[in-house]
PDB file of C-alpha atoms in Angstrom:
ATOM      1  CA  UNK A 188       0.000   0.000   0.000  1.00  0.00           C
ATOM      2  CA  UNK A 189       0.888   3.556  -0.986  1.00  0.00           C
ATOM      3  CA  UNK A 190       0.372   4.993   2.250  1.00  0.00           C
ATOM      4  CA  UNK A 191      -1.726   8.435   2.801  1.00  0.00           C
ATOM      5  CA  UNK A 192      -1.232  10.352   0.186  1.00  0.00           C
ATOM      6  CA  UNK A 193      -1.503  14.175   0.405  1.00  0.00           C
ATOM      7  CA  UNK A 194      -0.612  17.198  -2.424  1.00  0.00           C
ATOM      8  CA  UNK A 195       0.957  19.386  -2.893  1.00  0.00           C
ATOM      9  CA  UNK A 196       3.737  18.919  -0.718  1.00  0.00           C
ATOM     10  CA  UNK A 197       4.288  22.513  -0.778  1.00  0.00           C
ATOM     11  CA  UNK A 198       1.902  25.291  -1.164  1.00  0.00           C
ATOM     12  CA  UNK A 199       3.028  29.398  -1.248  1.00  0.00           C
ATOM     13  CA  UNK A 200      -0.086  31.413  -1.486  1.00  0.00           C
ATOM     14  CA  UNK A 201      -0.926  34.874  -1.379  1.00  0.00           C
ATOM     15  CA  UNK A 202      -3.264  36.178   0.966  1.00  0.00           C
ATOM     16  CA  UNK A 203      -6.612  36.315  -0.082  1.00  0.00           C
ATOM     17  CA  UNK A 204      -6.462  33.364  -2.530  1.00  0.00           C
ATOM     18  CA  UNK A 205      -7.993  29.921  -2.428  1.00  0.00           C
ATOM     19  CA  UNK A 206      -6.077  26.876  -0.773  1.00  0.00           C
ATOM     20  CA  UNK A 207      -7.104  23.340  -1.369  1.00  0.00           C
ATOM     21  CA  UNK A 208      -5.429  20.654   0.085  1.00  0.00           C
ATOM     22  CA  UNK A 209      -5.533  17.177  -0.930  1.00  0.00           C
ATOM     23  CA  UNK A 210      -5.471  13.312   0.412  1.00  0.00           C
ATOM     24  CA  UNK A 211      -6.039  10.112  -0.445  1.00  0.00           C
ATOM     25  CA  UNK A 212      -6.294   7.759   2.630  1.00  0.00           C
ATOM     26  CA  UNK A 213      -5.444   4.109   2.918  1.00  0.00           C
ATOM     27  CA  UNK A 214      -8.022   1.949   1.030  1.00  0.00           C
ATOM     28  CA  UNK A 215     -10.122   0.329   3.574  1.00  0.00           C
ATOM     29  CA  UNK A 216      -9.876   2.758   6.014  1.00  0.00           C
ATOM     30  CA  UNK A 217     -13.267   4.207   7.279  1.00  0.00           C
ATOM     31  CA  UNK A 218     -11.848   7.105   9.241  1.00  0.00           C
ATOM     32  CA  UNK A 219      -9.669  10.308   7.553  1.00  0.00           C
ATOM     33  CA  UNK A 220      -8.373  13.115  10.114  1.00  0.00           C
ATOM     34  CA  UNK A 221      -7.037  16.144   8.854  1.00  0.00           C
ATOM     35  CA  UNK A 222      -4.640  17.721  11.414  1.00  0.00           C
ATOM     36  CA  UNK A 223      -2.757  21.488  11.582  1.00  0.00           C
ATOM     37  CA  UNK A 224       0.693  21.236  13.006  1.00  0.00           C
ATOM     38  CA  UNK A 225       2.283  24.552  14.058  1.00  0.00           C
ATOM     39  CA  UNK A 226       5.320  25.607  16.613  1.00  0.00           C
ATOM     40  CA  UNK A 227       3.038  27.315  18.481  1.00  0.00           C
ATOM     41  CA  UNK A 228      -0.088  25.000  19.117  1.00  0.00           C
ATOM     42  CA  UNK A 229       1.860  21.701  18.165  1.00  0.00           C
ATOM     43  CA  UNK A 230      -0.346  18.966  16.272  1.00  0.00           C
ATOM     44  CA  UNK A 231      -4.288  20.067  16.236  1.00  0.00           C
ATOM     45  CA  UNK A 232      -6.909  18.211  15.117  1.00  0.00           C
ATOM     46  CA  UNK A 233      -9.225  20.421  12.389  1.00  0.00           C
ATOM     47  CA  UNK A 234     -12.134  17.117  11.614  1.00  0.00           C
ATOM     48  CA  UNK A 235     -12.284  13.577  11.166  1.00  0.00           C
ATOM     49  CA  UNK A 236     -14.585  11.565   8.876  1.00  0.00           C
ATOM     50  CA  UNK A 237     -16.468   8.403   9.251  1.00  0.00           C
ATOM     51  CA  UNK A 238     -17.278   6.083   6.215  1.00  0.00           C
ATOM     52  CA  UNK A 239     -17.197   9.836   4.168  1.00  0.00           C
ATOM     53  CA  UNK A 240     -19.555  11.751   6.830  1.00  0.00           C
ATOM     54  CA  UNK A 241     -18.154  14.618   9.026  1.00  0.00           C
ATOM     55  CA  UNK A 242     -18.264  13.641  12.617  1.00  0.00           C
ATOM     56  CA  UNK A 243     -16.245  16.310  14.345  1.00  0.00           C
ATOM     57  CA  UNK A 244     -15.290  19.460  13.162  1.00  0.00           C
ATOM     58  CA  UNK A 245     -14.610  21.247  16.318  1.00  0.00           C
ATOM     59  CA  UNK A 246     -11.478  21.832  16.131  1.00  0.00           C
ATOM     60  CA  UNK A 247     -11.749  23.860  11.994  1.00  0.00           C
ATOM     61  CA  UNK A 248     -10.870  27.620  13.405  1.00  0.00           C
ATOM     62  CA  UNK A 249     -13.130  29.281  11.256  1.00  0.00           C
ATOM     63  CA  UNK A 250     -15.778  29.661   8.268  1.00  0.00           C
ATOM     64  CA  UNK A 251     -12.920  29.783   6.078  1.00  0.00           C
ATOM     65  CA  UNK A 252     -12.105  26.545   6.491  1.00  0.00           C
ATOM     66  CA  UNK A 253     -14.423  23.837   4.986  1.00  0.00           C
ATOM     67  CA  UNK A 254     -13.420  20.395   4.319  1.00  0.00           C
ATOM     68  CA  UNK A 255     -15.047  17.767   2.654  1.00  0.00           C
ATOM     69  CA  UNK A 256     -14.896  13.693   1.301  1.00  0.00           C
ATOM     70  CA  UNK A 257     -16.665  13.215  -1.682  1.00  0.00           C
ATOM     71  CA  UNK A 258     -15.909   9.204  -1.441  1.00  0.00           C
ATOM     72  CA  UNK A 259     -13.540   7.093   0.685  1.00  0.00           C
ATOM     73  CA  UNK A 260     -10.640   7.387  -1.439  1.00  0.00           C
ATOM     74  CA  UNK A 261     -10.191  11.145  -1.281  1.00  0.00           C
ATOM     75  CA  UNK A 262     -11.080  14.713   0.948  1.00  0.00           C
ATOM     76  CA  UNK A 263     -10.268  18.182   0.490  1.00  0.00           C
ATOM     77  CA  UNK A 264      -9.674  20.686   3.113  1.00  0.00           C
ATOM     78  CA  UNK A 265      -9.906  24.176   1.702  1.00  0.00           C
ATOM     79  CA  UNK A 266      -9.193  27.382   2.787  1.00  0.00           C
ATOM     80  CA  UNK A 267     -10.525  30.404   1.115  1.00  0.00           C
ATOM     81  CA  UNK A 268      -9.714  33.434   1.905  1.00  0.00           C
ATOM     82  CA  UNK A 269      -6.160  32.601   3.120  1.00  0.00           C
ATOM     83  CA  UNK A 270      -4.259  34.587   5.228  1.00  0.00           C
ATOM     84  CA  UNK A 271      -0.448  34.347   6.771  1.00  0.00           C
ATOM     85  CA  UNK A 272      -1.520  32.940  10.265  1.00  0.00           C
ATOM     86  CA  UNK A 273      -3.006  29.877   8.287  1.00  0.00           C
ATOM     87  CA  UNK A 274       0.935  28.720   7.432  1.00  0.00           C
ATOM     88  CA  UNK A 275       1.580  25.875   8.788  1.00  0.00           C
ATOM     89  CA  UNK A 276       1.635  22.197   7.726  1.00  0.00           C
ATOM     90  CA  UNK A 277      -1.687  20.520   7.386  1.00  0.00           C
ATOM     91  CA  UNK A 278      -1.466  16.389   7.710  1.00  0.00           C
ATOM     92  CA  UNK A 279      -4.081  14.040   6.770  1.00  0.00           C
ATOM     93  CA  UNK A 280      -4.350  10.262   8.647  1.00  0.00           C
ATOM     94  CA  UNK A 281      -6.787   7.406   8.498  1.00  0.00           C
ATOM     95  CA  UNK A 282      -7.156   4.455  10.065  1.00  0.00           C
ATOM     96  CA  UNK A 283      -9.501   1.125   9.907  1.00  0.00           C
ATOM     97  CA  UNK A 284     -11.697   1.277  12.832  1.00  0.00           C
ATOM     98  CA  UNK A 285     -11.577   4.216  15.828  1.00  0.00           C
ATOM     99  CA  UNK A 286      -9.146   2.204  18.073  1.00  0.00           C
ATOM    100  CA  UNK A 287      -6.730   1.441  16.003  1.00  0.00           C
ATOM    101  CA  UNK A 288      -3.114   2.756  14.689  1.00  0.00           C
ATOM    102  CA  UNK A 289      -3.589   6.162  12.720  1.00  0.00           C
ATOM    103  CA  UNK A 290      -1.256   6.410   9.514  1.00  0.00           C
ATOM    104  CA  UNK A 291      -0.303   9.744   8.521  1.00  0.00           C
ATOM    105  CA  UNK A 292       0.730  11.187   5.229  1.00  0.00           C
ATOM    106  CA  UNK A 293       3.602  13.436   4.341  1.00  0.00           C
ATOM    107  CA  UNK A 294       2.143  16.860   4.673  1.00  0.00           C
ATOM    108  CA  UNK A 295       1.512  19.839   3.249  1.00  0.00           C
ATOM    109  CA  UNK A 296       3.378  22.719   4.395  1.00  0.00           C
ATOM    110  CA  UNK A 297       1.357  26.056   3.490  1.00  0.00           C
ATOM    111  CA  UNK A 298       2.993  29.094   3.418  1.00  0.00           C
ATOM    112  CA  UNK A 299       0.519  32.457   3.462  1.00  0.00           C
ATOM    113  CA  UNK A 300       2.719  35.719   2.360  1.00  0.00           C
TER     114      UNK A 300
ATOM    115  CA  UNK B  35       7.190  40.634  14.493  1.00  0.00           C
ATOM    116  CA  UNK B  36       7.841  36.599  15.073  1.00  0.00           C
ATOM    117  CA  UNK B  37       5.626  34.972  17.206  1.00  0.00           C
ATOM    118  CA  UNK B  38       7.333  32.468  19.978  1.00  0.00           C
ATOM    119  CA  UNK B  39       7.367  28.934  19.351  1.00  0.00           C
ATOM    120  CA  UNK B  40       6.739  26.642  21.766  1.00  0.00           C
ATOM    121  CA  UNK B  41       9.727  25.378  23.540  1.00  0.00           C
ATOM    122  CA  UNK B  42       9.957  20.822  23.233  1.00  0.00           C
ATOM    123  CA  UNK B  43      11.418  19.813  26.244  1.00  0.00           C
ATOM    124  CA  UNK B  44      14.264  18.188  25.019  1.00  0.00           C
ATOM    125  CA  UNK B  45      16.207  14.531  26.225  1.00  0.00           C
ATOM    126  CA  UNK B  46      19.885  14.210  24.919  1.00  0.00           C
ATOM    127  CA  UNK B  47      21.442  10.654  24.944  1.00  0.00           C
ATOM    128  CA  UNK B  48      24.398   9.353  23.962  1.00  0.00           C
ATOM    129  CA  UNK B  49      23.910   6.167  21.778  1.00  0.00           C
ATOM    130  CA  UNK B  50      23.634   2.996  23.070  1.00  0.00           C
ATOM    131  CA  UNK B  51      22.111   4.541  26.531  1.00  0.00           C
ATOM    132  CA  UNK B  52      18.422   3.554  27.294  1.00  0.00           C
ATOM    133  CA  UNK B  53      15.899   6.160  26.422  1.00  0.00           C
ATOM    134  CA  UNK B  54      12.803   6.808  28.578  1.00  0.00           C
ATOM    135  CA  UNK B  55      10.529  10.011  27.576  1.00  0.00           C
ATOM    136  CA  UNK B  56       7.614  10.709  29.443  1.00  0.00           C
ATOM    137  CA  UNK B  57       3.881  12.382  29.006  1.00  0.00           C
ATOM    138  CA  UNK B  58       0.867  13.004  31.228  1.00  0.00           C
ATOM    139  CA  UNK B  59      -2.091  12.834  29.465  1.00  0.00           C
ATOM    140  CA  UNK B  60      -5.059  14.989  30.324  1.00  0.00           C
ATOM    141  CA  UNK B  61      -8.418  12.778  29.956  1.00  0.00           C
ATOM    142  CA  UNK B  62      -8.939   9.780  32.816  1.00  0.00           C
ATOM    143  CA  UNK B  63     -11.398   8.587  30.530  1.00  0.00           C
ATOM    144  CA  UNK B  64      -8.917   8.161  27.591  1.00  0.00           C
ATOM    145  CA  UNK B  65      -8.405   3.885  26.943  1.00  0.00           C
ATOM    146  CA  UNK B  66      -6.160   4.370  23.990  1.00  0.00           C
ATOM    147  CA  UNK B  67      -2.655   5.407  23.988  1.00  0.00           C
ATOM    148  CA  UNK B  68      -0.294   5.788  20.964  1.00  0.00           C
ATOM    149  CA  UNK B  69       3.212   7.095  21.066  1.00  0.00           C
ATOM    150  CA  UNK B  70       4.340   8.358  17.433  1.00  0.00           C
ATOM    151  CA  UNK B  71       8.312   9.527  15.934  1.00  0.00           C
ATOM    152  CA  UNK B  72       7.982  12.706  14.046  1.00  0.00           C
ATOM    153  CA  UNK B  73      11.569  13.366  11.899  1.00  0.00           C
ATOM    154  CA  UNK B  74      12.691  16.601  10.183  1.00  0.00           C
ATOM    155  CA  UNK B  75       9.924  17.229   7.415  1.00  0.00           C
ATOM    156  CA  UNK B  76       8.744  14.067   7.743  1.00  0.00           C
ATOM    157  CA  UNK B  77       4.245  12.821   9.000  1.00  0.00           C
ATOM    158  CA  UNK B  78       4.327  11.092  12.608  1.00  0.00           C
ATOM    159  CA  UNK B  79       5.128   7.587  12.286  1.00  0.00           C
ATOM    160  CA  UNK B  80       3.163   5.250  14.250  1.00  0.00           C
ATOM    161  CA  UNK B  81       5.889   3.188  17.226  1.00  0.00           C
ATOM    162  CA  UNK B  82       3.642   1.443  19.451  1.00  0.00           C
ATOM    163  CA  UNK B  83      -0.018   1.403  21.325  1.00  0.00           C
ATOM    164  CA  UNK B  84      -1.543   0.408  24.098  1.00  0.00           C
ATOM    165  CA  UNK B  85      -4.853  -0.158  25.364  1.00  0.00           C
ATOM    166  CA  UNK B  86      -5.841   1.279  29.025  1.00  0.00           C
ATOM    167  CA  UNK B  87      -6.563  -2.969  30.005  1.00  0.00           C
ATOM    168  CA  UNK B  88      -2.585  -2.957  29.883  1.00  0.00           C
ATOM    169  CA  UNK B  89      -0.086  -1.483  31.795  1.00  0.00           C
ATOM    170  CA  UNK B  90       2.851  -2.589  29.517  1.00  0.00           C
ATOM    171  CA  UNK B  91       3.861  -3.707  26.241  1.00  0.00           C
ATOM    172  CA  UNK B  92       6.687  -4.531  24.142  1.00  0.00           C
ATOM    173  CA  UNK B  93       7.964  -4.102  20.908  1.00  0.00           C
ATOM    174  CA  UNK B  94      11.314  -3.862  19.077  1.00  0.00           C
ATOM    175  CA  UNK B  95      13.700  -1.973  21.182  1.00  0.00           C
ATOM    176  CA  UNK B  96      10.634  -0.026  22.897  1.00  0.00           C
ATOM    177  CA  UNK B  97       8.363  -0.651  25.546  1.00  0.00           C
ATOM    178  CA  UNK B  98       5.608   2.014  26.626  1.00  0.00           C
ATOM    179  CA  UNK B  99       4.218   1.948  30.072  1.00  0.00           C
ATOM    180  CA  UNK B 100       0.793   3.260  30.802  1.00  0.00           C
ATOM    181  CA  UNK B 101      -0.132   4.575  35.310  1.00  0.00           C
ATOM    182  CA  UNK B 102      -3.697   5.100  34.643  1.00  0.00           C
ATOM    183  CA  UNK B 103      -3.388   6.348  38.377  1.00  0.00           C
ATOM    184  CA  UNK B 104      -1.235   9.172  37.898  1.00  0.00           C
ATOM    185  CA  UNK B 105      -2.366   9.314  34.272  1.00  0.00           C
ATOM    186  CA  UNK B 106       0.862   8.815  33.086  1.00  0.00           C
ATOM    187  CA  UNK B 107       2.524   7.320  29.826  1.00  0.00           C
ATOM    188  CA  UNK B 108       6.310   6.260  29.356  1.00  0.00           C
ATOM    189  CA  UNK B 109       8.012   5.169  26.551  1.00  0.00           C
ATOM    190  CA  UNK B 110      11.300   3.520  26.630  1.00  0.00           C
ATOM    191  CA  UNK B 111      13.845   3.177  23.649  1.00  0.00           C
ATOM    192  CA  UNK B 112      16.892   0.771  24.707  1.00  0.00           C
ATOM    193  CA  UNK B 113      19.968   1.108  22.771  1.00  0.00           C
ATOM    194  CA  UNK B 114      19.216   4.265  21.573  1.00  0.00           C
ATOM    195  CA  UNK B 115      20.757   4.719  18.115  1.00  0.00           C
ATOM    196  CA  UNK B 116      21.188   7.872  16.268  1.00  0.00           C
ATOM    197  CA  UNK B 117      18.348   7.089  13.673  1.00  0.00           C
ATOM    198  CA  UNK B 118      16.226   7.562  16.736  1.00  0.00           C
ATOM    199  CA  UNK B 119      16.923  11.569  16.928  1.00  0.00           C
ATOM    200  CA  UNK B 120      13.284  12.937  16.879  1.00  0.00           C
ATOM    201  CA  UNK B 121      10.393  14.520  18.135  1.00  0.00           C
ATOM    202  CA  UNK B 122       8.094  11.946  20.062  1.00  0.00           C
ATOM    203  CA  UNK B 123       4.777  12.442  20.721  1.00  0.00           C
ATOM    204  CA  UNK B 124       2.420  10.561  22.962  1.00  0.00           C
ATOM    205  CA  UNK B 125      -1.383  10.875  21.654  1.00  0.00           C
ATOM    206  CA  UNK B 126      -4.858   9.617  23.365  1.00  0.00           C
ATOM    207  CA  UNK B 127      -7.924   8.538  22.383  1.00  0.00           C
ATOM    208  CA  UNK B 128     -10.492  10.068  25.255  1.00  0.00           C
ATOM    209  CA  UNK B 129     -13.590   7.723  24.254  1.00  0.00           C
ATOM    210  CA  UNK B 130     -14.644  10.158  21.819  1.00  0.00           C
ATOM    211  CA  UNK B 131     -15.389   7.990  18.753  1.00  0.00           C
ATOM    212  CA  UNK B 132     -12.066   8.281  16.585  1.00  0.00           C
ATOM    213  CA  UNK B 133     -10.582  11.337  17.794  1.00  0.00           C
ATOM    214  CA  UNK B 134      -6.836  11.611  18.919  1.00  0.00           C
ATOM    215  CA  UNK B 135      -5.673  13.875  21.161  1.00  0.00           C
ATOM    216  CA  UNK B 136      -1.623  14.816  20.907  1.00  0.00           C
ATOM    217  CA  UNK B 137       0.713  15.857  23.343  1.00  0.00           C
ATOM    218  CA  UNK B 138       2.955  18.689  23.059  1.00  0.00           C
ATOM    219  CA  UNK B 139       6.098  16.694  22.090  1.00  0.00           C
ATOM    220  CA  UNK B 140       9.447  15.540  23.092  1.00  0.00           C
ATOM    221  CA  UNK B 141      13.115  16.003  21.060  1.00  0.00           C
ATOM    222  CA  UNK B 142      14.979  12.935  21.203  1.00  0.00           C
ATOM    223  CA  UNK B 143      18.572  13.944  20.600  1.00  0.00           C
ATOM    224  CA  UNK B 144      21.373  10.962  20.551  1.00  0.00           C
ATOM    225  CA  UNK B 145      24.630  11.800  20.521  1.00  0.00           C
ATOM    226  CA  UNK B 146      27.115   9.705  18.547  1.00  0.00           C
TER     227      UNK B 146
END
């Protein structure tokens, strides 16, 4: 298996434009996290998915956010408008049941100027 | 101007030394424990779990100890090599469905 897969790895931005983020999870796995990892508030989670559905989305900072999973083999997490506090790197994870091991892709590392 | 980072605690070893890095989790309902190795530019990586019916388990090289008491987790590394330089983070799963809670983080540095 391919792992999580998440693009771009990189992302520069202006602010004010549209970010959209990208992941493909592990096939078979009926839960996909997508999680904000900064120096300053470490690894956060933004909202998890089961079987496609939004469970929790708690933790998405504000209405600019908006994240979504069309079918189980892919989500989205936009941002739109972007601005430089949203730079950071944004990580997507699934996993095969809620109690078990979470695999997490590479990252995206946003950067906001 | 810059905003302040946080600041990792940070354990230095030299290699071959036995590792142990610690964490205090926050949720006494929590029956799921994970500790995960975060390198430079690099997604966690899952190390090992444990369930709160345990109070230890083994794997290669590591062993993670769970004081629901104290609501504390350990995780030991023996023979620490130099491939093991990296942030560690312990993470919980508070009985809310699939949702995992992470710690702030440990730097693992071994010295050669």
């Amino acid at each position: 298996d391919a792992g999580v897969i998440q693009s771009p790895r990189h992302e520069v931005t202006e602010m004010g434009q549209e970010v959209t983020l990208r992941c493909k999870p592990i096939s078979g796995h009926d839960y996909l996290f997508w999680y904000r990892q900064t120096m300053m508030r470490g690894l956060e989670l933004l909202i998890y998915f089961n079987n496609n559905v939004p469970i929790d989305d708690s933790g998405m900072p504000e209405d600019r956010f908006s994240a979504k999973m069309p079918n189980a083999s892919f989500s989205t997490l936009k941002i739109q408008p972007s601005e430089p506090r949203d730079s950071a790197v944004y990580f997507c994870a699934s996993n095969q049941g809620a109690r078990d091991g979470y695999t997490f892709g590479s990252g995206t590392r946003l950067t906001v100027v | 101007g810059e905003s302040v980072g946080l600041h990792l605690p940070t354990l230095s070893v030299q290699e071959g030394d036995n590792s142990i890095i610690n964490c205090a989790y926050s949720n006494s309902a929590s029956d799921y424990f994970i500790w995960y190795k975060q390198e430079s530019g690099k997604g966690p990586q899952f190390i090992i779990d444990i369930r709160s019916n345990m109070d230890k388990r083994q794997g290669q090289r590591v062993t993670v100890l769970l004081n629901k008491t104290v609501k504390h987790l350990s995780l030991q590394i023996a023979a620490t090599q130099p491939g093991d330089s990296a942030v560690y983070f312990c993470a919980e799963n508070n009985n809310q469905g699939g949702k995992l809670i992470f710690g702030q983080g440990t730097e693992l540095s071994v010295k050669p």
